[in-house]
Amino acid sequence: MESPNTPYTLAIVNLSNQELLRYSRHTMLPQFGIKAQEKLKNARVLVLGAGGLGSPAALFLASAGVGTIVLADGDTVELSNLQRQVLHGESDISRAKVDSAADSLRAINSDIQVETINARLDGEALSTAAASADVVVDCSDNFATRFAVNAACVASRTPLVSAAAIRGEGQITVFDSRDAASPCYRCLYAEAEAGQENCSTQGVLAPLVGVMGSLQALEAVKILSGNAAAVGRLLLFDAWNTQWREIRLSRDPACPVCAPPTP
Amino acid sequence: MSNSQPIEVLFFASLCEQTGRDSATLDASLAATVADVWQQLCPTLDMPVNTLMAVNQINAKADSAVAGGDEVAFFPPVTGG
């Protein structure tokens, strides 16, 4: 008799019987199978921000079976976060967001590793964290962080799933520096002119961040499982009119971040 | 594209509120670039910093050329998370 935790076929499958059952709705998908689930188990994803976008993104990455999730956020939970940041509850107010988030993720899936960084990552720490990740999910709330994350991902050729949401509008795209044709975030937005708007001054519709953050987890899971992601396509969502638009992105040959240096 | 056709212009999400409309058409003889399109339709409103622009669903810049029959779209920048 095999115990419930005995690996199913030791030589081939790196998932326990419990994991095979847990992820059975993944592994029965023809685009997925057991191999893709194993890739998720062996993957390391850096989630920047444990707020509106980071909540659904991290929750779905955890439930989907991403083996190691690294969460970085320097904020503490406030009452005004609870309208949309579903990683956190009332009893978490004043706690570090990464601590509250880690508890929520471990409650959903105790098989995965959750690492926390109680800080807004920048500089060398950001570069190191991005380089050691298989995918970076940018759930930050400001241009400065987004530009820094982008530069770190371009330098380390780490795929970057980038989304944003404010008011009733959201956008998402994937930048993949492993692909020579992929644009980067800096191809899209001009750093020097960056304005500053955030949800605390502009407001944001609660389920909108659920839509956009869930899409980030979806794109990350597709990258990790070897499926095609939305590279070179910026999807824009108007929540009030329930309307999607899409624009094709191309690399800016003069981009100061991703264009090769001219001799 | 023939210049006899107008330029079709779209404003997305909060830009609809800022410009007071979600779409417009513009005589193609009045605009050579994306920036001209904005200036013609919104003469009293500066284009918000980092507004995203597209011509025929392809990412464009303010100095990108436009012609009759093109669809020009403006999208607000989004940074929140």
Coordinates of C-alpha atoms in Angstrom, one line a residue:
Chain A
M1 CA 0.0 0.0 0.0
E2 CA 1.2 3.5 -0.9
S3 CA 0.8 6.2 1.7
P4 CA -1.1 9.3 0.4
N5 CA 2.1 11.2 0.1
T6 CA 4.1 8.7 -1.9
P7 CA 5.1 10.2 -5.2
Y8 CA 2.9 8.8 -8.0
T9 CA 5.7 7.6 -10.3
L10 CA 8.9 8.5 -8.6
A11 CA 11.2 8.5 -11.6
I12 CA 9.0 10.8 -13.8
V13 CA 6.6 12.8 -11.6
N14 CA 7.9 15.3 -9.1
L15 CA 4.4 15.7 -7.6
S16 CA 3.0 13.9 -4.6
N17 CA -0.4 12.2 -4.8
Q18 CA -1.9 15.1 -2.8
E19 CA -0.4 17.5 -5.3
L20 CA -1.7 15.5 -8.3
L21 CA -5.2 15.7 -6.8
R22 CA -4.9 19.4 -5.9
Y23 CA -3.8 20.4 -9.3
S24 CA -5.8 17.8 -11.3
R25 CA -7.9 20.6 -13.0
H26 CA -4.7 22.0 -14.3
T27 CA -3.0 18.8 -15.3
M28 CA -6.1 17.6 -17.3
L29 CA -5.8 20.6 -19.6
P30 CA -4.1 19.6 -22.8
Q31 CA -2.1 22.9 -22.8
F32 CA -0.8 22.0 -19.3
G33 CA -0.4 18.4 -18.2
I34 CA 1.8 17.2 -15.4
K35 CA 5.0 18.6 -16.9
A36 CA 3.7 22.2 -16.8
Q37 CA 2.6 21.7 -13.2
E38 CA 6.1 20.6 -12.3
K39 CA 7.4 23.7 -14.0
L40 CA 5.2 25.8 -11.8
K41 CA 6.3 23.9 -8.7
N42 CA 10.0 24.6 -9.6
A43 CA 9.4 28.3 -10.4
R44 CA 10.2 31.4 -8.5
V45 CA 8.0 34.5 -9.0
L46 CA 8.8 38.0 -7.7
V47 CA 5.6 40.0 -6.9
L48 CA 6.2 43.6 -6.4
G49 CA 3.4 45.1 -4.3
A50 CA 1.0 43.4 -2.0
G51 CA -1.9 45.8 -2.6
G52 CA -4.8 45.9 -5.1
L53 CA -3.1 44.1 -8.0
G54 CA -0.7 42.1 -5.9
S55 CA -3.5 40.6 -3.9
P56 CA -5.3 38.6 -6.6
A57 CA -2.1 38.1 -8.5
A58 CA -0.3 36.4 -5.5
L59 CA -3.4 34.5 -4.4
F60 CA -3.8 32.9 -7.8
L61 CA -0.1 32.2 -8.2
A62 CA -0.2 30.5 -4.8
S63 CA -3.3 28.5 -5.5
A64 CA -2.0 27.5 -8.9
G65 CA 1.1 26.0 -7.4
V66 CA 3.9 28.3 -8.1
G67 CA 6.6 26.8 -5.8
T68 CA 8.2 30.0 -4.5
I69 CA 6.6 33.4 -4.3
V70 CA 8.7 36.4 -3.2
L71 CA 6.6 39.3 -2.0
A72 CA 8.0 42.7 -1.7
D73 CA 6.1 45.7 -0.2
G74 CA 7.2 48.2 2.5
D75 CA 3.7 49.3 3.5
T76 CA 1.4 48.4 6.4
V77 CA -2.2 47.5 6.1
E78 CA -4.7 50.4 6.5
L79 CA -8.5 50.4 6.7
S80 CA -8.8 52.1 3.3
N81 CA -6.8 49.2 1.7
L82 CA -9.5 46.6 2.6
Q83 CA -12.0 47.8 0.0
R84 CA -9.9 46.1 -2.7
Q85 CA -6.7 44.5 -1.3
V86 CA -8.1 41.0 -0.6
L87 CA -5.0 39.5 0.8
H88 CA -5.6 41.5 4.0
G89 CA -8.4 41.4 6.6
E90 CA -9.6 43.6 9.5
S91 CA -7.3 41.9 12.0
D92 CA -4.3 42.7 9.8
I93 CA -4.6 46.5 10.2
S94 CA -1.2 48.0 11.1
R95 CA 0.6 44.8 10.2
A96 CA 3.3 44.7 7.5
K97 CA 1.5 43.9 4.3
V98 CA 4.0 41.2 3.4
D99 CA 3.4 39.4 6.7
S100 CA -0.4 39.6 6.3
A101 CA -0.1 38.5 2.7
A102 CA 2.2 35.6 3.5
D103 CA -0.3 34.3 6.1
S104 CA -3.0 34.4 3.5
L105 CA -1.0 32.6 0.8
R106 CA 0.2 29.9 3.2
A107 CA -3.4 29.3 4.3
I108 CA -4.3 28.6 0.7
N109 CA -1.4 26.5 -0.1
S110 CA 1.0 25.2 2.6
D111 CA 3.1 23.3 -0.1
I112 CA 4.6 26.5 -1.5
Q113 CA 7.4 28.7 -0.2
V114 CA 6.6 32.3 0.5
E115 CA 9.5 34.7 1.0
T116 CA 8.9 38.3 2.2
I117 CA 10.8 41.5 1.7
N118 CA 9.3 44.3 4.0
A119 CA 10.6 47.1 1.8
R120 CA 10.1 48.9 -1.5
L121 CA 12.8 47.2 -3.5
D122 CA 15.2 49.3 -5.4
G123 CA 18.8 49.4 -6.5
E124 CA 21.0 46.4 -6.2
A125 CA 18.4 44.5 -4.1
L126 CA 15.8 44.9 -6.9
S127 CA 18.3 43.8 -9.5
T128 CA 19.2 40.7 -7.5
A129 CA 15.6 39.8 -6.8
A130 CA 14.6 40.2 -10.5
A131 CA 17.6 38.2 -11.7
S132 CA 16.8 35.3 -9.4
A133 CA 13.1 35.1 -10.5
D134 CA 11.6 33.2 -13.4
V135 CA 9.0 35.9 -13.8
V136 CA 8.5 39.3 -12.2
V137 CA 4.9 40.6 -11.6
D138 CA 4.8 44.3 -11.3
C139 CA 1.9 45.3 -9.0
S140 CA 3.5 48.6 -7.9
D141 CA 1.6 51.9 -7.8
N142 CA 4.0 54.5 -9.2
F143 CA 6.1 55.3 -12.3
A144 CA 9.4 55.4 -10.4
T145 CA 9.2 51.8 -9.2
R146 CA 7.9 50.7 -12.6
F147 CA 10.8 52.1 -14.5
A148 CA 13.3 50.6 -12.0
V149 CA 11.6 47.2 -12.2
N150 CA 11.7 47.4 -16.0
A151 CA 15.4 48.2 -16.1
A152 CA 16.2 45.3 -13.8
C153 CA 14.1 42.9 -15.9
V154 CA 15.7 44.1 -19.1
A155 CA 19.2 43.7 -17.6
S156 CA 18.5 40.2 -16.4
R157 CA 16.3 39.2 -19.3
T158 CA 13.5 38.3 -16.9
P159 CA 9.9 38.3 -18.2
L160 CA 7.9 41.1 -16.7
V161 CA 4.1 41.0 -16.4
S162 CA 3.1 44.6 -16.0
A163 CA -0.4 45.9 -15.1
A164 CA -1.9 49.0 -13.6
A165 CA -5.3 50.2 -12.5
I166 CA -6.7 53.5 -11.4
R167 CA -10.2 55.0 -11.4
G168 CA -12.1 52.7 -13.8
E169 CA -9.3 51.9 -16.2
G170 CA -6.7 49.2 -16.3
Q171 CA -4.0 48.0 -18.6
I172 CA -1.8 45.0 -18.9
T173 CA 1.0 43.7 -21.1
V174 CA 4.0 41.3 -20.9
F175 CA 7.5 42.4 -21.7
D176 CA 9.9 39.5 -22.4
S177 CA 13.5 40.6 -22.8
R178 CA 14.4 37.0 -23.8
D179 CA 12.7 37.9 -27.1
A180 CA 14.8 40.3 -29.1
A181 CA 11.6 41.9 -30.6
S182 CA 9.9 42.5 -27.3
P183 CA 9.4 46.2 -26.3
C184 CA 10.0 47.2 -22.7
Y185 CA 8.1 49.5 -20.3
R186 CA 10.4 52.4 -21.2
C187 CA 9.5 52.1 -24.9
L188 CA 5.9 52.9 -23.8
Y189 CA 6.3 55.6 -21.2
A190 CA 8.7 58.5 -21.1
E191 CA 10.6 58.6 -17.8
A192 CA 11.5 62.2 -17.6
E193 CA 7.9 63.3 -18.1
A194 CA 6.3 60.8 -15.8
G195 CA 3.3 62.2 -13.9
Q196 CA 2.2 60.9 -10.5
E197 CA -1.3 59.6 -9.9
N198 CA -2.2 56.9 -7.5
C199 CA -5.3 55.3 -6.1
S200 CA -5.2 57.3 -2.9
T201 CA -5.8 60.5 -4.8
Q202 CA -7.8 59.3 -7.8
G203 CA -9.8 56.4 -6.4
V204 CA -10.2 52.9 -8.0
L205 CA -13.1 50.6 -8.5
A206 CA -12.5 47.5 -6.2
P207 CA -13.2 44.6 -8.7
L208 CA -11.1 46.3 -11.4
V209 CA -7.9 45.5 -9.5
G210 CA -9.3 41.9 -9.2
V211 CA -9.6 41.8 -13.0
M212 CA -6.2 43.2 -13.8
G213 CA -4.3 41.3 -11.0
S214 CA -5.9 38.0 -11.9
L215 CA -4.9 38.6 -15.5
Q216 CA -1.3 39.1 -14.3
A217 CA -1.4 35.7 -12.6
L218 CA -2.8 34.2 -15.8
E219 CA 0.0 35.6 -17.9
A220 CA 2.6 34.5 -15.4
V221 CA 1.2 31.0 -15.3
K222 CA 1.3 30.8 -19.1
I223 CA 4.9 31.9 -19.2
L224 CA 5.9 29.4 -16.6
S225 CA 4.0 26.6 -18.2
G226 CA 5.5 27.3 -21.6
N227 CA 2.5 28.8 -23.2
A228 CA 2.5 32.0 -25.2
A229 CA 1.8 35.2 -23.3
A230 CA 0.6 38.7 -24.4
V231 CA 4.0 40.0 -25.5
G232 CA 3.8 43.1 -27.7
R233 CA 0.1 43.6 -27.0
L234 CA -1.1 46.3 -24.6
L235 CA -4.7 45.5 -23.4
L236 CA -6.7 48.4 -22.0
F237 CA -9.8 48.0 -20.0
D238 CA -12.6 50.6 -19.5
A239 CA -14.4 49.2 -16.5
W240 CA -17.3 51.7 -16.6
N241 CA -18.2 50.7 -20.2
T242 CA -16.9 47.1 -19.9
Q243 CA -14.9 47.6 -23.0
W244 CA -11.5 46.3 -24.0
R245 CA -9.1 47.8 -26.5
E246 CA -5.8 46.5 -27.7
I247 CA -2.8 48.2 -29.2
R248 CA 0.2 46.6 -30.7
L249 CA 3.5 47.6 -29.2
S250 CA 6.9 47.5 -30.9
R251 CA 10.3 48.2 -29.6
D252 CA 11.5 51.8 -29.7
P253 CA 14.8 51.7 -31.6
A254 CA 15.8 54.7 -29.5
C255 CA 14.8 53.3 -26.1
P256 CA 17.4 54.3 -23.5
V257 CA 16.8 51.0 -21.7
C258 CA 16.4 48.2 -24.2
A259 CA 17.9 49.5 -27.4
P260 CA 21.4 48.2 -28.1
P261 CA 24.0 51.0 -27.6
T262 CA 25.0 52.7 -30.8
P263 CA 28.7 52.5 -31.6
Chain B
M1 CA -5.1 55.9 -47.6
S2 CA -7.1 58.6 -49.4
N3 CA -7.0 62.0 -47.9
S4 CA -10.7 62.4 -48.9
Q5 CA -11.6 60.1 -46.0
P6 CA -11.8 61.6 -42.5
I7 CA -9.6 60.6 -39.6
E8 CA -11.6 58.6 -37.0
V9 CA -10.6 59.5 -33.5
L10 CA -11.2 57.6 -30.2
F11 CA -10.8 58.8 -26.6
F12 CA -10.7 56.0 -24.0
A13 CA -11.8 55.8 -20.4
S14 CA -11.1 58.9 -18.4
L15 CA -10.0 60.8 -21.5
C16 CA -13.7 60.8 -22.5
E17 CA -14.5 62.8 -19.4
Q18 CA -11.6 65.1 -19.9
T19 CA -12.3 65.8 -23.6
G20 CA -16.1 65.6 -23.3
R21 CA -16.4 62.9 -26.0
D22 CA -15.5 59.3 -26.8
S23 CA -15.1 59.7 -30.5
A24 CA -14.8 62.2 -33.3
T25 CA -14.0 62.5 -37.0
L26 CA -11.6 65.0 -38.4
D27 CA -11.0 66.3 -41.9
A28 CA -7.6 64.7 -42.8
S29 CA -6.4 68.0 -44.4
L30 CA -6.3 69.5 -40.9
A31 CA -3.8 67.1 -39.3
A32 CA -0.4 65.7 -40.4
T33 CA 0.5 64.1 -37.1
V34 CA -1.1 62.6 -34.0
A35 CA -0.3 65.8 -32.1
D36 CA -2.2 67.8 -34.7
V37 CA -5.3 65.6 -34.3
W38 CA -5.3 66.4 -30.5
Q39 CA -4.7 70.1 -31.1
Q40 CA -7.5 70.3 -33.6
L41 CA -10.1 68.5 -31.4
C42 CA -9.0 69.7 -28.0
P43 CA -7.5 73.2 -28.6
T44 CA -7.9 74.3 -25.0
L45 CA -6.7 71.1 -23.3
D46 CA -3.0 70.1 -23.2
M47 CA -2.6 66.4 -23.8
P48 CA -2.0 64.8 -20.4
V49 CA 1.6 63.7 -19.8
N50 CA 2.3 60.1 -21.0
T51 CA -1.0 59.8 -22.8
L52 CA -0.8 56.6 -24.9
M53 CA -1.5 57.0 -28.6
A54 CA -2.3 54.5 -31.4
V55 CA -2.7 54.8 -35.1
N56 CA -4.7 51.9 -36.6
Q57 CA -4.2 50.0 -33.3
I58 CA -0.4 50.3 -33.4
N59 CA 1.4 52.2 -30.7
A60 CA 2.3 55.7 -32.0
K61 CA 4.0 58.9 -30.8
A62 CA 2.9 62.5 -31.0
D63 CA 4.9 63.1 -34.1
S64 CA 3.6 60.0 -35.9
A65 CA 2.1 60.7 -39.3
V66 CA -1.7 60.4 -39.9
A67 CA -3.7 60.3 -43.1
G68 CA -7.3 60.1 -44.2
G69 CA -8.9 56.8 -43.2
D70 CA -6.7 56.3 -40.2
E71 CA -8.1 55.5 -36.7
V72 CA -6.3 57.5 -34.1
A73 CA -6.8 56.6 -30.4
F74 CA -5.8 58.3 -27.2
F75 CA -5.6 56.4 -23.9
P76 CA -4.9 57.8 -20.4
P77 CA -1.7 56.7 -18.6
V78 CA -2.3 54.2 -15.8
T79 CA 0.1 53.7 -12.9
G80 CA -1.9 52.7 -9.9
G81 CA -1.7 49.3 -8.3

